C-alpha cells in the first residue's frame, strides 16, 4: 500500500520526456489517501545522501504540468553508482525521514542502483518499496518493447537527417552525422525514420551491433557517391573494430571515463572528423562534411513525440499504482507493445533489466551491415508520433528542352 | 512589365524557408497574364550554364505548397561565383531561351553574382530584369532589418540552448556550443533567445564582432562555473584573434577554402574540441563537453519561425511584383521593420547589398564582449515566431528540512 512519505529521483542522461514520468508519479502518488508527502531528491541518489529534498506536495498542478513539458531532469541528475557504503548512507537518510517508497527514474545504471538498494533493504529488514521507472534515449533496456525518451530522440534524429537530406541534395558532397548510442544502435537507426522518396538519405547507416571496418566504410561511401553524386552517412558514436575498441578512442589522446567505467564518447566532434578525414584522403571527394549531433538529440526544446509524452507520463503513473496495488516490494515498470499500435504496462523484476543492455535484433539490420530493414521501420514508425513534417520535391520530369547543349 | 519567360534560381547555403521564397515568386509571377513560363534553374547559376531547367509552370499548386514547407533549396544550390567568362555563358543561354527576368534567391555572394550579371546585361544591351531575393541564416545583408532564413535558424539555436540549459542544470559541468556565423554573430547571439529564468544559459556568448582572447575566455568560464556550479557557452565558429585569424584555423592542418576564398569553418568539430580542451587543461574542471551545431541549424525539419515563413514567402512575391511594376531593371528586395512588430518591403539597389556584410551593431553587444544586450533581445524576440515552447522549473523554495545533516 502506498502511504506516508514517497521519494522520487531522476538518474542518468536526460531525455525530452523524463519530467512527464516525474510528474506522472508525483500526481498519481498524491491521489492515494495514505500518502502524506512526495519528496523529490535533487541530483538522483546523491541528493539522498546530502538530504537535498524538495517537497513536491507543495507544487501547484499548473507548475508541475509546465515542468512535465520541459526536457531534462527537473530534479537534476547524477552518474553516481552506489557501493555498499553509499547505500548505507542512503538508508540512514530514508530512515530518518521515514520514507517507505522510492521511485527512481532512469536507465540501466539507475535500475542497477535500485537493485542494490532493494537487496540491502531486504537484508536490513527495512520496509522499502522501490520501483524503477524506465527512461533512456538509447532504448537499450531489456524486456521493454522500447523505452521512454527514445521515441522523442528518434524523432529528433529522423528530423535532422530529413533536413540533412535536403541540404545534401542542394549542395551535394558527402555528409557524416554521428549519433549517440554506445552499445545499442536504435537511435542511429532512427536516422532512417523520415525517408520519403527513393534515394533519400541516409544512404548508409553504421551501428555498434556490427564491426566497423574503415576500408569497407570508405568503399561503401565511394559506391553511393558514384551512383547518386552525393552520400549521407549516419554513424553511431559507438562504432568499434573487431576487438570492440571504439573507433573514436583510436585517435584520442586522453580517454575520459565516467563512474561506471564508460569511455566518454559524446561531447566531442572527434569521430565525425576522423571519418570525414578518412573519406577525403582515400576517395579524393572534395566536399566532405561531418557533424556530431551531441546533446541536442536528448535535450532539444520542442521536438517531442506525442506517443512518447503519453507513455512517459503513464510509466510514472503506473509506478505509483504498482506501489500501491502490487504485492512486490520492488520492480521495474516495463512497456509491452500490443497490436499496432498500443502498449500495456507491467511490473517486472528489477533483475530483468538492472545493469543489462539490449541491442538491436539481427532482423533489424541488413546483411551488408550498413542499413536497417523494413522490419525495423515497422517497429520505429509509430514511435515517432503524429504530425511528422512532410517534405516535398519539385517534379523532375518537367525538364525544359535544352537548346544550345541539345 | 513581367512577361514571357521568367527564371528562378537558388544560391548559397540552404535555409528552412528558402523554398517559401521560391514558391512565392513562382506563384506570383504566374498571376501576371504576360508570363508564359516560369523556369527553375537547377543548382543556381551553374544550372543556367548547363541549361538544366525545370518548367515550374507545370507544377501543381499542392506540390509547390509542399515544397514551400520543405527546408533547403528545392532547385539545388551552388557556391559558384561567376567571372566574366561564366557570365557570357549565362547570357548565351538566357538569349537562346528568351528569358527576360531572373530571380536569384541567395545571400551576399548570390547578390554579388546578380550584380555582375546586371552590369553585363546593361553593357551588352540585353533586356534583363534581375531581382535578388534575400536569404541567409547569417543575417548579414546590409539595408535589411533581418534576412529570411535567419529567424528560423535563430529559433533552432534558441531552442537548442534552452534544452542544453536544462541538460547542464541536471548534470552540471561546462558546455560549449559552436554556432554558425563567419563574420556576423547574429545566430550565435540568438542562443540567448529562450532564456527564461535568472541564471539561465547561455552564460557566455562569444561573437566574431569582438576579438577572442583565450585567456579571458577561460577566466570567464571559471568565474561563471565558480558562481553557478555550471557554465554554458555559445561561441561563433568565426571567433578570431586580434589579427583576424579564425581560432579554429590555428590548429587545423589542412585549411579548405571555397570558391569565394572563404575558409571552411562548418562541418568539423575542431573548434568545440579546441575550446573544451583549453578549459579542461587550464581550469581542472572535469566535466567539459562541446558540440558543434553544424548543418542542423539551417536544415532541421520542423523547426521554423512562422514569422520567417510568412516573410520569406512575401519577399518572393514582392520580387515578381517589383519586376512588373517598378521601373528599375534590377534590385534587391529588402525588409524594413516598422512598429513592433511589422515589416514593409522595398526594392533597393543591388549595390547596397552585393558582396557586402552587415555585422552586429555595437549596441547589441555588452561591454565585456561576452553577452548580448537587452536591445538585441528586443530586436530578436519577435523574429523567433509564435508558440515558442515554454520551460518550467520546480519551486526550489519548498526545501525539506534536513534531519541528519541539519
JSON list of C-alpha atoms in Angstrom, two decimals, chain A residues 86-219:
[
{"chain": "A", "resi": 86, "resn": "UNK", "atom": "CA", "xyz": [26.92, 4.68, -0.29]},
{"chain": "A", "resi": 87, "resn": "UNK", "atom": "CA", "xyz": [23.79, 2.59, 0.15]},
{"chain": "A", "resi": 88, "resn": "UNK", "atom": "CA", "xyz": [24.18, 2.54, 3.93]},
{"chain": "A", "resi": 89, "resn": "UNK", "atom": "CA", "xyz": [24.26, 6.36, 3.84]},
{"chain": "A", "resi": 90, "resn": "UNK", "atom": "CA", "xyz": [21.10, 6.32, 1.76]},
{"chain": "A", "resi": 91, "resn": "UNK", "atom": "CA", "xyz": [19.32, 4.11, 4.28]},
{"chain": "A", "resi": 92, "resn": "UNK", "atom": "CA", "xyz": [20.26, 6.34, 7.16]},
{"chain": "A", "resi": 93, "resn": "UNK", "atom": "CA", "xyz": [18.52, 9.23, 5.43]},
{"chain": "A", "resi": 94, "resn": "UNK", "atom": "CA", "xyz": [15.49, 7.21, 4.32]},
{"chain": "A", "resi": 95, "resn": "UNK", "atom": "CA", "xyz": [15.00, 6.01, 7.90]},
{"chain": "A", "resi": 96, "resn": "UNK", "atom": "CA", "xyz": [15.43, 9.48, 9.39]},
{"chain": "A", "resi": 97, "resn": "UNK", "atom": "CA", "xyz": [12.74, 10.83, 7.06]},
{"chain": "A", "resi": 98, "resn": "UNK", "atom": "CA", "xyz": [10.56, 7.73, 7.36]},
{"chain": "A", "resi": 99, "resn": "UNK", "atom": "CA", "xyz": [10.48, 7.25, 3.60]},
{"chain": "A", "resi": 100, "resn": "UNK", "atom": "CA", "xyz": [8.92, 3.93, 2.63]},
{"chain": "A", "resi": 101, "resn": "UNK", "atom": "CA", "xyz": [8.64, 4.27, -1.13]},
{"chain": "A", "resi": 102, "resn": "UNK", "atom": "CA", "xyz": [11.31, 5.25, -3.64]},
{"chain": "A", "resi": 103, "resn": "UNK", "atom": "CA", "xyz": [10.71, 5.80, -7.35]},
{"chain": "A", "resi": 104, "resn": "UNK", "atom": "CA", "xyz": [13.89, 6.02, -9.38]},
{"chain": "A", "resi": 105, "resn": "UNK", "atom": "CA", "xyz": [13.52, 7.21, -12.96]},
{"chain": "A", "resi": 106, "resn": "UNK", "atom": "CA", "xyz": [16.49, 6.16, -15.07]},
{"chain": "A", "resi": 107, "resn": "UNK", "atom": "CA", "xyz": [18.20, 3.74, -17.44]},
{"chain": "A", "resi": 108, "resn": "UNK", "atom": "CA", "xyz": [20.08, 0.52, -16.81]},
{"chain": "A", "resi": 109, "resn": "UNK", "atom": "CA", "xyz": [22.63, 2.13, -14.49]},
{"chain": "A", "resi": 110, "resn": "UNK", "atom": "CA", "xyz": [19.81, 3.61, -12.40]},
{"chain": "A", "resi": 111, "resn": "UNK", "atom": "CA", "xyz": [17.91, 0.33, -12.25]},
{"chain": "A", "resi": 112, "resn": "UNK", "atom": "CA", "xyz": [21.11, -1.36, -11.13]},
{"chain": "A", "resi": 113, "resn": "UNK", "atom": "CA", "xyz": [21.46, 1.16, -8.28]},
{"chain": "A", "resi": 114, "resn": "UNK", "atom": "CA", "xyz": [17.87, 0.46, -7.30]},
{"chain": "A", "resi": 115, "resn": "UNK", "atom": "CA", "xyz": [18.53, -3.28, -7.33]},
{"chain": "A", "resi": 116, "resn": "UNK", "atom": "CA", "xyz": [21.39, -2.87, -4.87]},
{"chain": "A", "resi": 117, "resn": "UNK", "atom": "CA", "xyz": [19.18, -0.73, -2.63]},
{"chain": "A", "resi": 118, "resn": "UNK", "atom": "CA", "xyz": [16.32, -3.23, -2.77]},
{"chain": "A", "resi": 119, "resn": "UNK", "atom": "CA", "xyz": [18.63, -6.12, -1.84]},
{"chain": "A", "resi": 120, "resn": "UNK", "atom": "CA", "xyz": [20.09, -4.13, 1.01]},
{"chain": "A", "resi": 121, "resn": "UNK", "atom": "CA", "xyz": [16.64, -3.13, 2.26]},
{"chain": "A", "resi": 122, "resn": "UNK", "atom": "CA", "xyz": [15.66, -6.76, 2.42]},
{"chain": "A", "resi": 123, "resn": "UNK", "atom": "CA", "xyz": [18.88, -7.66, 4.25]},
{"chain": "A", "resi": 124, "resn": "UNK", "atom": "CA", "xyz": [18.47, -4.79, 6.71]},
{"chain": "A", "resi": 125, "resn": "UNK", "atom": "CA", "xyz": [14.80, -5.60, 7.09]},
{"chain": "A", "resi": 126, "resn": "UNK", "atom": "CA", "xyz": [13.91, -2.03, 6.14]},
{"chain": "A", "resi": 127, "resn": "UNK", "atom": "CA", "xyz": [10.39, -1.72, 4.70]},
{"chain": "A", "resi": 128, "resn": "UNK", "atom": "CA", "xyz": [11.13, -0.13, 1.34]},
{"chain": "A", "resi": 129, "resn": "UNK", "atom": "CA", "xyz": [9.13, -0.28, -1.84]},
{"chain": "A", "resi": 130, "resn": "UNK", "atom": "CA", "xyz": [11.47, 0.57, -4.70]},
{"chain": "A", "resi": 131, "resn": "UNK", "atom": "CA", "xyz": [10.13, 0.98, -8.21]},
{"chain": "A", "resi": 132, "resn": "UNK", "atom": "CA", "xyz": [12.26, 1.72, -11.24]},
{"chain": "A", "resi": 133, "resn": "UNK", "atom": "CA", "xyz": [10.68, 3.94, -13.90]},
{"chain": "A", "resi": 134, "resn": "UNK", "atom": "CA", "xyz": [12.38, 3.40, -17.27]},
{"chain": "A", "resi": 135, "resn": "UNK", "atom": "CA", "xyz": [13.90, 6.10, -19.44]},
{"chain": "A", "resi": 136, "resn": "UNK", "atom": "CA", "xyz": [16.79, 6.17, -21.88]},
{"chain": "A", "resi": 137, "resn": "UNK", "atom": "CA", "xyz": [17.28, 7.58, -25.35]},
{"chain": "A", "resi": 138, "resn": "UNK", "atom": "CA", "xyz": [19.48, 4.55, -26.06]},
{"chain": "A", "resi": 139, "resn": "UNK", "atom": "CA", "xyz": [16.42, 2.26, -25.96]},
{"chain": "A", "resi": 140, "resn": "UNK", "atom": "CA", "xyz": [18.62, -0.46, -24.52]},
{"chain": "A", "resi": 141, "resn": "UNK", "atom": "CA", "xyz": [16.56, -1.79, -21.59]},
{"chain": "A", "resi": 142, "resn": "UNK", "atom": "CA", "xyz": [15.67, -5.48, -21.91]},
{"chain": "A", "resi": 143, "resn": "UNK", "atom": "CA", "xyz": [12.07, -6.68, -21.51]},
{"chain": "A", "resi": 144, "resn": "UNK", "atom": "CA", "xyz": [10.70, -3.31, -22.75]},
{"chain": "A", "resi": 145, "resn": "UNK", "atom": "CA", "xyz": [9.48, -3.00, -26.33]},
{"chain": "A", "resi": 146, "resn": "UNK", "atom": "CA", "xyz": [11.06, 0.44, -26.18]},
{"chain": "A", "resi": 147, "resn": "UNK", "atom": "CA", "xyz": [11.97, 2.97, -23.52]},
{"chain": "A", "resi": 148, "resn": "UNK", "atom": "CA", "xyz": [10.52, 6.42, -22.82]},
{"chain": "A", "resi": 149, "resn": "UNK", "atom": "CA", "xyz": [12.84, 9.10, -24.14]},
{"chain": "A", "resi": 150, "resn": "UNK", "atom": "CA", "xyz": [13.87, 7.05, -27.16]},
{"chain": "A", "resi": 151, "resn": "UNK", "atom": "CA", "xyz": [10.87, 7.97, -29.36]},
{"chain": "A", "resi": 152, "resn": "UNK", "atom": "CA", "xyz": [11.47, 11.73, -28.95]},
{"chain": "A", "resi": 153, "resn": "UNK", "atom": "CA", "xyz": [15.21, 11.41, -29.52]},
{"chain": "A", "resi": 154, "resn": "UNK", "atom": "CA", "xyz": [14.41, 9.21, -32.54]},
{"chain": "A", "resi": 155, "resn": "UNK", "atom": "CA", "xyz": [12.09, 11.92, -33.85]},
{"chain": "A", "resi": 156, "resn": "UNK", "atom": "CA", "xyz": [14.92, 14.45, -33.45]},
{"chain": "A", "resi": 157, "resn": "UNK", "atom": "CA", "xyz": [17.40, 12.24, -35.32]},
{"chain": "A", "resi": 158, "resn": "UNK", "atom": "CA", "xyz": [14.88, 11.41, -38.07]},
{"chain": "A", "resi": 159, "resn": "UNK", "atom": "CA", "xyz": [14.01, 15.11, -38.49]},
{"chain": "A", "resi": 160, "resn": "UNK", "atom": "CA", "xyz": [17.69, 16.06, -38.53]},
{"chain": "A", "resi": 161, "resn": "UNK", "atom": "CA", "xyz": [18.52, 13.55, -41.28]},
{"chain": "A", "resi": 162, "resn": "UNK", "atom": "CA", "xyz": [15.42, 14.55, -43.27]},
{"chain": "A", "resi": 163, "resn": "UNK", "atom": "CA", "xyz": [16.78, 18.12, -43.25]},
{"chain": "A", "resi": 164, "resn": "UNK", "atom": "CA", "xyz": [20.34, 17.00, -43.94]},
{"chain": "A", "resi": 165, "resn": "UNK", "atom": "CA", "xyz": [19.00, 15.01, -46.89]},
{"chain": "A", "resi": 166, "resn": "UNK", "atom": "CA", "xyz": [17.61, 18.22, -48.40]},
{"chain": "A", "resi": 167, "resn": "UNK", "atom": "CA", "xyz": [20.82, 20.12, -47.62]},
{"chain": "A", "resi": 168, "resn": "UNK", "atom": "CA", "xyz": [22.95, 17.42, -49.22]},
{"chain": "A", "resi": 169, "resn": "UNK", "atom": "CA", "xyz": [20.70, 17.29, -52.30]},
{"chain": "A", "resi": 170, "resn": "UNK", "atom": "CA", "xyz": [21.13, 21.06, -52.68]},
{"chain": "A", "resi": 171, "resn": "UNK", "atom": "CA", "xyz": [24.91, 21.27, -52.25]},
{"chain": "A", "resi": 172, "resn": "UNK", "atom": "CA", "xyz": [25.96, 17.63, -52.81]},
{"chain": "A", "resi": 173, "resn": "UNK", "atom": "CA", "xyz": [29.14, 16.05, -51.47]},
{"chain": "A", "resi": 174, "resn": "UNK", "atom": "CA", "xyz": [29.40, 13.66, -48.55]},
{"chain": "A", "resi": 175, "resn": "UNK", "atom": "CA", "xyz": [27.95, 14.18, -45.09]},
{"chain": "A", "resi": 176, "resn": "UNK", "atom": "CA", "xyz": [28.56, 12.12, -41.96]},
{"chain": "A", "resi": 177, "resn": "UNK", "atom": "CA", "xyz": [26.30, 12.57, -38.93]},
{"chain": "A", "resi": 178, "resn": "UNK", "atom": "CA", "xyz": [27.38, 10.94, -35.67]},
{"chain": "A", "resi": 179, "resn": "UNK", "atom": "CA", "xyz": [24.53, 9.84, -33.41]},
{"chain": "A", "resi": 180, "resn": "UNK", "atom": "CA", "xyz": [24.52, 8.87, -29.72]},
{"chain": "A", "resi": 181, "resn": "UNK", "atom": "CA", "xyz": [24.41, 5.22, -28.67]},
{"chain": "A", "resi": 182, "resn": "UNK", "atom": "CA", "xyz": [27.27, 3.36, -27.11]},
{"chain": "A", "resi": 183, "resn": "UNK", "atom": "CA", "xyz": [26.24, -0.28, -27.49]},
{"chain": "A", "resi": 184, "resn": "UNK", "atom": "CA", "xyz": [22.75, -0.08, -28.95]},
{"chain": "A", "resi": 185, "resn": "UNK", "atom": "CA", "xyz": [22.20, 1.33, -32.43]},
{"chain": "A", "resi": 186, "resn": "UNK", "atom": "CA", "xyz": [18.50, 2.15, -32.15]},
{"chain": "A", "resi": 187, "resn": "UNK", "atom": "CA", "xyz": [18.97, 5.92, -32.18]},
{"chain": "A", "resi": 188, "resn": "UNK", "atom": "CA", "xyz": [21.38, 5.83, -35.12]},
{"chain": "A", "resi": 189, "resn": "UNK", "atom": "CA", "xyz": [18.95, 3.54, -36.92]},
{"chain": "A", "resi": 190, "resn": "UNK", "atom": "CA", "xyz": [16.21, 6.13, -36.36]},
{"chain": "A", "resi": 191, "resn": "UNK", "atom": "CA", "xyz": [18.06, 8.29, -38.90]},
{"chain": "A", "resi": 192, "resn": "UNK", "atom": "CA", "xyz": [16.02, 6.35, -41.49]},
{"chain": "A", "resi": 193, "resn": "UNK", "atom": "CA", "xyz": [12.76, 7.43, -39.86]},
{"chain": "A", "resi": 194, "resn": "UNK", "atom": "CA", "xyz": [11.81, 10.24, -42.25]},
{"chain": "A", "resi": 195, "resn": "UNK", "atom": "CA", "xyz": [13.00, 8.88, -45.60]},
{"chain": "A", "resi": 196, "resn": "UNK", "atom": "CA", "xyz": [10.25, 9.75, -48.07]},
{"chain": "A", "resi": 197, "resn": "UNK", "atom": "CA", "xyz": [11.42, 9.49, -51.68]},
{"chain": "A", "resi": 198, "resn": "UNK", "atom": "CA", "xyz": [13.58, 6.82, -53.31]},
{"chain": "A", "resi": 199, "resn": "UNK", "atom": "CA", "xyz": [17.25, 7.69, -52.85]},
{"chain": "A", "resi": 200, "resn": "UNK", "atom": "CA", "xyz": [16.58, 9.70, -49.69]},
{"chain": "A", "resi": 201, "resn": "UNK", "atom": "CA", "xyz": [19.29, 9.87, -47.04]},
{"chain": "A", "resi": 202, "resn": "UNK", "atom": "CA", "xyz": [20.78, 8.41, -45.00]},
{"chain": "A", "resi": 203, "resn": "UNK", "atom": "CA", "xyz": [22.28, 6.17, -47.65]},
{"chain": "A", "resi": 204, "resn": "UNK", "atom": "CA", "xyz": [24.45, 4.29, -45.18]},
{"chain": "A", "resi": 205, "resn": "UNK", "atom": "CA", "xyz": [23.90, 3.50, -41.50]},
{"chain": "A", "resi": 206, "resn": "UNK", "atom": "CA", "xyz": [26.63, 2.09, -39.24]},
{"chain": "A", "resi": 207, "resn": "UNK", "atom": "CA", "xyz": [25.57, 0.55, -35.95]},
{"chain": "A", "resi": 208, "resn": "UNK", "atom": "CA", "xyz": [27.55, -0.61, -32.90]},
{"chain": "A", "resi": 209, "resn": "UNK", "atom": "CA", "xyz": [25.93, -4.04, -33.26]},
{"chain": "A", "resi": 210, "resn": "UNK", "atom": "CA", "xyz": [28.28, -4.73, -36.17]},
{"chain": "A", "resi": 211, "resn": "UNK", "atom": "CA", "xyz": [32.04, -4.48, -36.53]},
{"chain": "A", "resi": 212, "resn": "UNK", "atom": "CA", "xyz": [33.14, -1.29, -38.24]},
{"chain": "A", "resi": 213, "resn": "UNK", "atom": "CA", "xyz": [35.72, -1.70, -40.95]},
{"chain": "A", "resi": 214, "resn": "UNK", "atom": "CA", "xyz": [37.25, 1.56, -42.20]},
{"chain": "A", "resi": 215, "resn": "UNK", "atom": "CA", "xyz": [38.07, 0.20, -45.65]},
{"chain": "A", "resi": 216, "resn": "UNK", "atom": "CA", "xyz": [34.58, -1.19, -46.19]},
{"chain": "A", "resi": 217, "resn": "UNK", "atom": "CA", "xyz": [33.15, 2.12, -44.94]},
{"chain": "A", "resi": 218, "resn": "UNK", "atom": "CA", "xyz": [35.16, 4.16, -47.45]},
{"chain": "A", "resi": 219, "resn": "UNK", "atom": "CA", "xyz": [34.27, 1.73, -50.25]}
]
